[in-house]
mmCIF file of C-alpha atoms and ligand atoms in Angstrom:
data_model
loop_
_atom_site.group_PDB
_atom_site.id
_atom_site.type_symbol
_atom_site.label_atom_id
_atom_site.label_comp_id
_atom_site.label_asym_id
_atom_site.label_seq_id
_atom_site.Cartn_x
_atom_site.Cartn_y
_atom_site.Cartn_z
ATOM 1 C CA MET A 204 -57.432 135.468 -13.740
ATOM 2 C CA GLN A 205 -59.579 132.623 -13.811
ATOM 3 C CA ASN A 206 -59.561 129.540 -15.202
ATOM 4 C CA TYR A 207 -61.667 129.160 -18.454
ATOM 5 C CA ASN A 208 -62.105 125.502 -17.393
ATOM 6 C CA GLU A 209 -65.001 127.425 -13.991
ATOM 7 C CA PHE A 210 -67.104 128.817 -16.260
ATOM 8 C CA LEU A 211 -66.645 127.064 -19.149
ATOM 9 C CA ALA A 212 -70.796 125.023 -19.398
ATOM 10 C CA GLU A 213 -69.103 122.745 -22.815
ATOM 11 C CA ILE A 214 -67.237 122.895 -25.929
ATOM 12 C CA LEU A 215 -69.531 124.115 -28.827
ATOM 13 C CA ILE A 216 -67.372 123.352 -32.058
ATOM 14 C CA THR A 217 -63.928 121.863 -31.106
ATOM 15 C CA GLU A 218 -61.149 122.937 -32.457
ATOM 16 C CA ASP A 219 -61.061 120.505 -35.864
ATOM 17 C CA VAL A 220 -64.254 120.343 -36.226
ATOM 18 C CA LEU A 221 -63.956 124.591 -36.478
ATOM 19 C CA GLN A 222 -60.369 123.963 -39.221
ATOM 20 C CA ALA A 223 -62.240 121.089 -41.239
ATOM 21 C CA ARG A 224 -64.977 124.148 -41.614
ATOM 22 C CA VAL A 225 -62.302 126.964 -41.714
ATOM 23 C CA ARG A 226 -60.093 124.570 -45.200
ATOM 24 C CA GLU A 227 -64.012 124.039 -46.350
ATOM 25 C CA LEU A 228 -64.833 127.628 -46.469
ATOM 26 C CA GLY A 229 -60.963 127.941 -48.181
ATOM 27 C CA ALA A 230 -61.507 126.285 -51.008
ATOM 28 C CA GLU A 231 -64.924 127.865 -51.947
ATOM 29 C CA ILE A 232 -63.638 130.822 -51.488
ATOM 30 C CA SER A 233 -60.119 130.390 -53.706
ATOM 31 C CA ALA A 234 -63.237 128.937 -55.873
ATOM 32 C CA ASP A 235 -65.171 131.971 -56.798
ATOM 33 C CA TYR A 236 -62.228 134.457 -56.215
ATOM 34 C CA THR A 237 -59.866 133.579 -59.224
ATOM 35 C CA ASP A 238 -58.167 137.004 -60.115
ATOM 36 C CA GLY A 239 -55.864 138.007 -57.705
ATOM 37 C CA ASN A 240 -58.795 141.224 -56.647
ATOM 38 C CA LEU A 241 -60.032 139.817 -53.239
ATOM 39 C CA LEU A 242 -59.377 141.539 -50.373
ATOM 40 C CA LEU A 243 -60.343 140.036 -47.187
ATOM 41 C CA ILE A 244 -61.168 143.326 -44.942
ATOM 42 C CA CYS A 245 -61.220 142.000 -41.061
ATOM 43 C CA ILE A 246 -63.454 143.266 -38.881
ATOM 44 C CA LEU A 247 -60.581 143.867 -35.148
ATOM 45 C CA ARG A 248 -60.182 142.558 -33.271
ATOM 46 C CA GLY A 249 -62.623 139.115 -33.648
ATOM 47 C CA GLY A 250 -61.901 138.074 -36.435
ATOM 48 C CA VAL A 251 -58.329 138.318 -36.190
ATOM 49 C CA PRO A 252 -57.780 133.925 -35.708
ATOM 50 C CA PHE A 253 -60.464 132.956 -37.914
ATOM 51 C CA MET A 254 -58.913 135.685 -41.309
ATOM 52 C CA VAL A 255 -55.041 134.083 -40.165
ATOM 53 C CA ASP A 256 -56.125 130.700 -40.674
ATOM 54 C CA LEU A 257 -59.173 130.945 -43.270
ATOM 55 C CA SER A 258 -56.407 132.814 -45.038
ATOM 56 C CA ARG A 259 -54.089 130.685 -45.581
ATOM 57 C CA HIS A 260 -56.434 128.027 -47.160
ATOM 58 C CA ILE A 261 -57.371 130.331 -49.741
ATOM 59 C CA THR A 262 -55.288 129.399 -52.758
ATOM 60 C CA SER A 263 -56.018 132.404 -54.790
ATOM 61 C CA PRO A 264 -53.904 135.861 -55.105
ATOM 62 C CA HIS A 265 -55.530 138.198 -52.490
ATOM 63 C CA THR A 266 -54.349 141.089 -50.112
ATOM 64 C CA MET A 267 -55.910 141.929 -46.652
ATOM 65 C CA ASP A 268 -56.202 144.402 -44.440
ATOM 66 C CA PHE A 269 -58.011 145.656 -40.595
ATOM 67 C CA MET A 270 -60.498 147.793 -39.830
ATOM 68 C CA ALA A 271 -62.012 148.277 -36.583
ATOM 69 C CA VAL A 272 -65.351 150.068 -34.981
ATOM 70 C CA SER A 273 -66.708 150.712 -31.532
ATOM 71 C CA SER A 274 -70.490 149.628 -31.040
ATOM 72 C CA TYR A 275 -72.261 152.969 -29.415
ATOM 73 C CA GLY A 276 -74.666 152.770 -26.152
ATOM 74 C CA ALA A 277 -75.660 149.551 -24.609
ATOM 75 C CA GLY A 278 -74.011 147.133 -23.357
ATOM 76 C CA ARG A 279 -70.971 145.064 -22.711
ATOM 77 C CA ARG A 280 -73.143 142.042 -25.039
ATOM 78 C CA GLU A 281 -74.867 144.389 -26.583
ATOM 79 C CA SER A 282 -74.662 146.533 -30.181
ATOM 80 C CA THR A 283 -77.227 149.208 -30.693
ATOM 81 C CA GLY A 284 -76.609 150.042 -34.853
ATOM 82 C CA ALA A 285 -74.983 152.558 -34.740
ATOM 83 C CA VAL A 286 -70.757 152.488 -35.154
ATOM 84 C CA ARG A 287 -68.090 154.389 -35.290
ATOM 85 C CA VAL A 288 -64.907 153.420 -37.433
ATOM 86 C CA THR A 289 -61.763 153.971 -35.325
ATOM 87 C CA LEU A 290 -59.117 152.648 -37.617
ATOM 88 C CA ASP A 291 -59.652 152.683 -41.123
ATOM 89 C CA LEU A 292 -58.070 150.771 -43.944
ATOM 90 C CA GLN A 293 -55.395 152.113 -45.851
ATOM 91 C CA THR A 294 -56.591 150.391 -49.559
ATOM 92 C CA ASN A 295 -58.863 152.151 -51.291
ATOM 93 C CA ILE A 296 -61.449 149.530 -52.034
ATOM 94 C CA HIS A 297 -62.633 151.920 -55.707
ATOM 95 C CA GLY A 298 -63.037 148.571 -57.356
ATOM 96 C CA ARG A 299 -61.830 144.977 -55.117
ATOM 97 C CA ASP A 300 -63.630 142.789 -54.605
ATOM 98 C CA VAL A 301 -64.102 143.202 -50.486
ATOM 99 C CA LEU A 302 -65.148 140.026 -48.713
ATOM 100 C CA LEU A 303 -65.708 141.333 -44.998
ATOM 101 C CA VAL A 304 -64.411 138.821 -42.066
ATOM 102 C CA GLU A 305 -66.253 138.481 -39.294
ATOM 103 C CA ASP A 306 -65.961 136.274 -35.753
ATOM 104 C CA ILE A 307 -70.376 136.861 -35.083
ATOM 105 C CA ILE A 308 -73.590 138.612 -36.731
ATOM 106 C CA ASP A 309 -75.747 138.561 -34.184
ATOM 107 C CA SER A 310 -78.221 141.263 -33.722
ATOM 108 C CA GLY A 311 -76.807 142.201 -37.362
ATOM 109 C CA HIS A 312 -76.373 145.959 -36.588
ATOM 110 C CA THR A 313 -72.461 146.250 -36.946
ATOM 111 C CA ILE A 314 -71.700 145.265 -40.129
ATOM 112 C CA ALA A 315 -74.926 145.977 -41.200
ATOM 113 C CA SER A 316 -73.169 149.365 -40.608
ATOM 114 C CA VAL A 317 -70.508 148.567 -42.310
ATOM 115 C CA LEU A 318 -71.399 147.191 -45.563
ATOM 116 C CA GLU A 319 -73.199 150.703 -45.158
ATOM 117 C CA LEU A 320 -69.966 152.416 -45.081
ATOM 118 C CA LEU A 321 -67.916 150.395 -47.160
ATOM 119 C CA GLN A 322 -70.272 150.153 -50.067
ATOM 120 C CA VAL A 323 -70.035 154.130 -50.483
ATOM 121 C CA ARG A 324 -66.487 153.498 -51.470
ATOM 122 C CA GLN A 325 -67.174 152.092 -54.320
ATOM 123 C CA PRO A 326 -66.184 147.949 -54.092
ATOM 124 C CA LYS A 327 -66.856 146.228 -57.440
ATOM 125 C CA SER A 328 -68.595 143.159 -55.429
ATOM 126 C CA LEU A 329 -68.922 143.471 -51.312
ATOM 127 C CA LYS A 330 -69.558 140.187 -49.867
ATOM 128 C CA ILE A 331 -69.215 138.643 -45.667
ATOM 129 C CA CYS A 332 -68.049 135.687 -45.045
ATOM 130 C CA ALA A 333 -68.758 135.021 -41.320
ATOM 131 C CA LEU A 334 -67.811 132.158 -38.895
ATOM 132 C CA LEU A 335 -70.853 131.994 -36.421
ATOM 133 C CA ASP A 336 -74.095 133.402 -37.283
ATOM 134 C CA LYS A 337 -76.177 133.365 -34.253
ATOM 135 C CA ALA A 338 -80.003 134.149 -36.575
ATOM 136 C CA GLU A 339 -82.297 134.131 -33.522
ATOM 137 C CA ARG A 340 -80.728 137.684 -32.241
ATOM 138 C CA ARG A 341 -80.605 139.254 -35.791
ATOM 139 C CA GLU A 342 -82.311 142.218 -35.985
ATOM 140 C CA ALA A 343 -80.632 143.506 -38.898
ATOM 141 C CA VAL A 344 -80.908 141.955 -42.755
ATOM 142 C CA VAL A 345 -77.812 140.967 -43.050
ATOM 143 C CA PRO A 346 -76.337 138.924 -46.103
ATOM 144 C CA ILE A 347 -74.265 136.270 -44.816
ATOM 145 C CA HIS A 348 -72.567 135.040 -48.097
ATOM 146 C CA TYR A 349 -70.292 132.085 -46.548
ATOM 147 C CA ARG A 350 -71.088 131.060 -42.668
ATOM 148 C CA GLY A 351 -69.250 128.994 -40.892
ATOM 149 C CA PHE A 352 -71.721 127.973 -38.694
ATOM 150 C CA SER A 353 -75.167 128.711 -37.104
ATOM 151 C CA ILE A 354 -75.384 128.615 -33.165
ATOM 152 C CA PRO A 355 -78.101 129.369 -30.469
ATOM 153 C CA ASN A 356 -78.244 132.064 -28.520
ATOM 154 C CA LYS A 357 -75.965 131.276 -25.900
ATOM 155 C CA PHE A 358 -72.874 133.569 -24.690
ATOM 156 C CA VAL A 359 -69.188 132.393 -26.257
ATOM 157 C CA PHE A 360 -66.321 132.809 -26.110
ATOM 158 C CA GLY A 361 -63.230 131.300 -27.856
ATOM 159 C CA TYR A 362 -61.313 131.472 -31.162
ATOM 160 C CA GLY A 363 -61.011 135.686 -31.383
ATOM 161 C CA LEU A 364 -64.635 136.062 -29.383
ATOM 162 C CA ASP A 365 -63.822 137.378 -26.180
ATOM 163 C CA LEU A 366 -65.356 137.303 -22.240
ATOM 164 C CA ASP A 367 -64.410 141.377 -21.712
ATOM 165 C CA GLU A 368 -61.292 140.919 -24.032
ATOM 166 C CA TYR A 369 -60.003 138.058 -22.822
ATOM 167 C CA TYR A 370 -59.459 134.144 -23.698
ATOM 168 C CA ARG A 371 -60.025 135.913 -28.139
ATOM 169 C CA ASN A 372 -56.664 132.618 -28.261
ATOM 170 C CA LEU A 373 -58.344 129.316 -27.178
ATOM 171 C CA PRO A 374 -58.331 127.438 -30.257
ATOM 172 C CA PHE A 375 -62.402 126.050 -29.586
ATOM 173 C CA VAL A 376 -65.492 127.945 -28.900
ATOM 174 C CA GLY A 377 -66.742 127.743 -25.464
ATOM 175 C CA VAL A 378 -70.570 128.508 -23.874
ATOM 176 C CA VAL A 379 -69.581 130.867 -21.220
ATOM 177 C CA ASP A 380 -71.902 129.621 -17.732
ATOM 178 C CA LEU A 381 -72.943 133.638 -17.034
ATOM 179 C CA GLU A 382 -73.727 132.536 -14.192
ATOM 180 C CA LYS A 383 -70.020 131.490 -13.208
ATOM 181 C CA TYR A 384 -68.516 133.982 -14.391
ATOM 182 C CA GLU A 385 -66.545 136.803 -13.002
ATOM 183 C CA PRO A 386 -65.047 139.746 -14.788
ATOM 184 C CA LEU A 387 -61.468 139.922 -13.102
ATOM 185 C CA LYS A 388 -58.454 142.724 -13.317
HETATM 186 P P1 LIG B 662 -74.068 142.697 -33.836
HETATM 187 O O1 LIG B 662 -74.039 144.265 -33.730
HETATM 188 O O2 LIG B 662 -74.809 142.414 -33.215
HETATM 189 O O3 LIG B 662 -74.681 141.701 -34.348
HETATM 190 O O4 LIG B 662 -72.929 141.830 -32.859
HETATM 191 C C1 LIG B 662 -71.904 141.329 -33.094
HETATM 192 C C2 LIG B 662 -70.673 142.204 -32.278
HETATM 193 O O5 LIG B 662 -70.695 141.523 -30.664
HETATM 194 C C3 LIG B 662 -69.377 140.860 -32.558
HETATM 195 O O6 LIG B 662 -68.915 141.610 -33.426
HETATM 196 C C4 LIG B 662 -68.642 140.099 -31.678
HETATM 197 O O7 LIG B 662 -67.785 141.181 -31.002
HETATM 198 C C5 LIG B 662 -70.226 140.847 -30.190
HETATM 199 N N1 LIG B 662 -70.713 139.085 -29.675
HETATM 200 C C6 LIG B 662 -71.900 138.592 -29.966
HETATM 201 N N2 LIG B 662 -72.471 137.645 -30.503
HETATM 202 C C7 LIG B 662 -70.970 137.236 -28.869
HETATM 203 C C8 LIG B 662 -70.972 136.037 -27.839
HETATM 204 O O8 LIG B 662 -71.671 135.503 -28.251
HETATM 205 N N3 LIG B 662 -69.573 136.292 -27.830
HETATM 206 C C9 LIG B 662 -68.443 136.841 -28.075
HETATM 207 N N4 LIG B 662 -68.558 138.415 -28.733
HETATM 208 C C10 LIG B 662 -69.784 138.547 -28.948
HETATM 209 MG MG1 LIG B 663 -66.347 141.678 -33.683
#
């Protein structure tokens, strides 16, 4: 296993800056959802650290659930659009105020497909909270209601975002130097 310092080009968002922004988002969401009908949905696995921290800053009552999707085709670092649900929700979302919590919106294909398939289940509302927005790469129209940070078109890791499934645990968001990174298992 390589030490991440060998391919860390730069720390894009430090732990302190991340945590301060997550706290602000939590306050905003607490003010917008007050009646206990809020359901946070985390898209596994990248959204886990963000949703856990965010939830701790939401002072209004809410429940949480998890789902996993996998996207077809393309490369390891790209998605194509079509998604397959690999782990479905346990919660009936009919009539709930659903907030989808995602680590990053890149092309937007993944979240656009998830929105489509959840809309059919008739939630009362369906919104998106994304930690990172890589808008330059957007191909699908995606409304982001709560946005942590807009970031440049660089491949990032840490705080939920993986490099071949590793490094999701890092407390900061870093840019990877893909020339120095070698997948090793
Ligand atoms: P989209 O369908 O292109 O928007 O892809 C979104 C998914 O791709 C995210 O949920 C991440 O899992 C992954 N992804 C996109 N960009 C990055 C990145 O810079 N680092 C790590 N994962 C990424
Ligand atoms: Mg993801």
